[in-house]
C-alpha positions as CSV (number, residue, x, y, z in Angstrom):
1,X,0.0,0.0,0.0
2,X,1.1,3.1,-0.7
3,X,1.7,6.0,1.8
4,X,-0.5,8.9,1.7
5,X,2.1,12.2,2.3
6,X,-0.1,15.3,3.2
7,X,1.4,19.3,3.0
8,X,0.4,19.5,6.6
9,X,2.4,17.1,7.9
10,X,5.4,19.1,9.3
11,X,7.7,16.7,7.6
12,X,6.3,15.9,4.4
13,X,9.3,17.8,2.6
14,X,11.3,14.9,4.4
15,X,9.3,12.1,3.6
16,X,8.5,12.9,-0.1
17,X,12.3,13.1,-0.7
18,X,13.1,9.7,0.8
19,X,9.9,8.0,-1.4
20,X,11.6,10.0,-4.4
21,X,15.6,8.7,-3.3
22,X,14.4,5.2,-2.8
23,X,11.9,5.0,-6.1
24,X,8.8,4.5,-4.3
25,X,5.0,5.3,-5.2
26,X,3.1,7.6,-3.0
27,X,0.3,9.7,-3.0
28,X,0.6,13.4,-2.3
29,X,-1.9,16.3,-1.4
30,X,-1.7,19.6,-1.3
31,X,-4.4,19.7,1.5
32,X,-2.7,22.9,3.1
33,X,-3.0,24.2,-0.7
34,X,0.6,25.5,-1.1
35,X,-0.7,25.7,-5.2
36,X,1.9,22.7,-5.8
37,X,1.4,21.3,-10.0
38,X,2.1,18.3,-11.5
39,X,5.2,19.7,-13.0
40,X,6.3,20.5,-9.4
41,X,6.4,16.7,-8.3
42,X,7.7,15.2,-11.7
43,X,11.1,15.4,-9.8
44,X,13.0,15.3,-6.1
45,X,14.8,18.7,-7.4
46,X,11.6,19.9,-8.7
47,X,9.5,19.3,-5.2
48,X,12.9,21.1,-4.0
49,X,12.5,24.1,-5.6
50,X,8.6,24.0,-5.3
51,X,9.1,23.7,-1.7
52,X,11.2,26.5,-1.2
53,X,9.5,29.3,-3.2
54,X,5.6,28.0,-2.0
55,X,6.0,25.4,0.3
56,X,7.8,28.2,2.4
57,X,10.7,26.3,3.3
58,X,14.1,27.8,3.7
59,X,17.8,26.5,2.1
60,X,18.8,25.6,5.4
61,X,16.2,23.1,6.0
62,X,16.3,22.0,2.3
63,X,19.8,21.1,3.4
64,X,19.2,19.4,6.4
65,X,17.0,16.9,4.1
66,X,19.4,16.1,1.9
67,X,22.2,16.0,4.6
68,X,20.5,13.3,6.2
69,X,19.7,11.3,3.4
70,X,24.0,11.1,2.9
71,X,24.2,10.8,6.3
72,X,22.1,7.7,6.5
73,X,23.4,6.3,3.7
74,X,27.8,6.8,5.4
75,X,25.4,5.2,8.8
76,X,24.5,1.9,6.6
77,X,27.5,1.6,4.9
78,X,30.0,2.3,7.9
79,X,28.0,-0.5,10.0
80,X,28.7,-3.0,7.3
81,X,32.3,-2.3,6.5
82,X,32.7,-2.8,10.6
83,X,30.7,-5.9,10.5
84,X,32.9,-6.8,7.4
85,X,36.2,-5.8,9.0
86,X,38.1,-9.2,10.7
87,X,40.8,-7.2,12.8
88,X,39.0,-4.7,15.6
89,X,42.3,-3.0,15.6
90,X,41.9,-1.4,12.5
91,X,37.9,-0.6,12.8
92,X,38.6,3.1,14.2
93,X,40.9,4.2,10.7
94,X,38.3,1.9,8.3
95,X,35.3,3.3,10.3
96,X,36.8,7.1,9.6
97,X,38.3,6.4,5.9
98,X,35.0,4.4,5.3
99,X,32.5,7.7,6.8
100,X,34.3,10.4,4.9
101,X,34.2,8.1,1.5
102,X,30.9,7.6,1.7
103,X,29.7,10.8,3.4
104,X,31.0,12.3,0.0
105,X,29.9,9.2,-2.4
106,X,25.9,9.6,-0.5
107,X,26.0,13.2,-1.6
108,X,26.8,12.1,-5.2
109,X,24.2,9.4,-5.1
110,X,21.3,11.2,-3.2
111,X,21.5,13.8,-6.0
112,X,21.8,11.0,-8.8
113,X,18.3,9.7,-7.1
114,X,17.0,12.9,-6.5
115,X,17.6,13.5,-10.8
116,X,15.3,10.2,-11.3
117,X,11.9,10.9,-13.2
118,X,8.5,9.9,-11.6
119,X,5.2,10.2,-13.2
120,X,2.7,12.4,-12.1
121,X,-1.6,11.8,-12.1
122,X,-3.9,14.4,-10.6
123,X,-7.6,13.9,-10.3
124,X,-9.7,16.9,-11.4
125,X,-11.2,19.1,-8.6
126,X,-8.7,17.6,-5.7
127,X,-5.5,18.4,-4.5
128,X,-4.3,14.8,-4.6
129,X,-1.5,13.4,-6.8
130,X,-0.1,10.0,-7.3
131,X,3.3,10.0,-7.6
132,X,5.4,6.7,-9.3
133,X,9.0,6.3,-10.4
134,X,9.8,5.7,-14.4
């Protein structure tokens, strides 16, 4: 089933940009009526810029989303390169070479996802939209 991601949810900015980064259908709606389009939710970068000039969200939080997509990303990948590691005395230096690779590798890939296309379905006279990945 998918999840249904309302505009007055304080988070939905959050939550719409991890359905987006991990390809997932959703449903959206506009129910705080922010005047969000179809052409506004065709992309993660598009809902970015949407959100910021009518969604009334600032860069810094538009940051913090995308920070914490790269940081969970270095979180999962540190975790198994520890789990992977046979000797614990070298876990600290592959733990801190491993989080700064893949703190900047995330970045690269969260805004590779967030470039992804999704298609976009409206019904007429509602602020709903269905939201899937191409």
């Amino acid at each position: 089933m998918k999840e249904i991601i309302k505009t007055t949810d304080p988070k939905w900015l959050e939550k719409s940009i991890k359905h987006y980064s991990n390809k997932k259908e959703f449903s959206f709606i506009d129910d705080a009526q922010l005047g969000m389009t179809k052409a506004d939710l065709s992309s993660a970068v598009q809902l970015i810029k949407a959100a910021k000039t009518k969604g009334g969200k600032t860069l810094k939080q538009i940051t913090a989303v995308l920070v914490g997509l790269g940081m969970s990303a270095a979180g999962i990948g540190i975790i198994i390169l520890a789990i992977l590691d046979p000797e614990p005395t070298t876990k600290l230096g592959l733990l801190i070479g491993g989080g700064l690779v893949l703190v900047l590798t995330g970045s690269f890939a969260t805004m590779k996802t967030l470039g992804v296309n999704f298609s976009v379905s409206a019904k007429v006279g509602t602020y709903a939209f269905d939201i899937k990945p191409e």
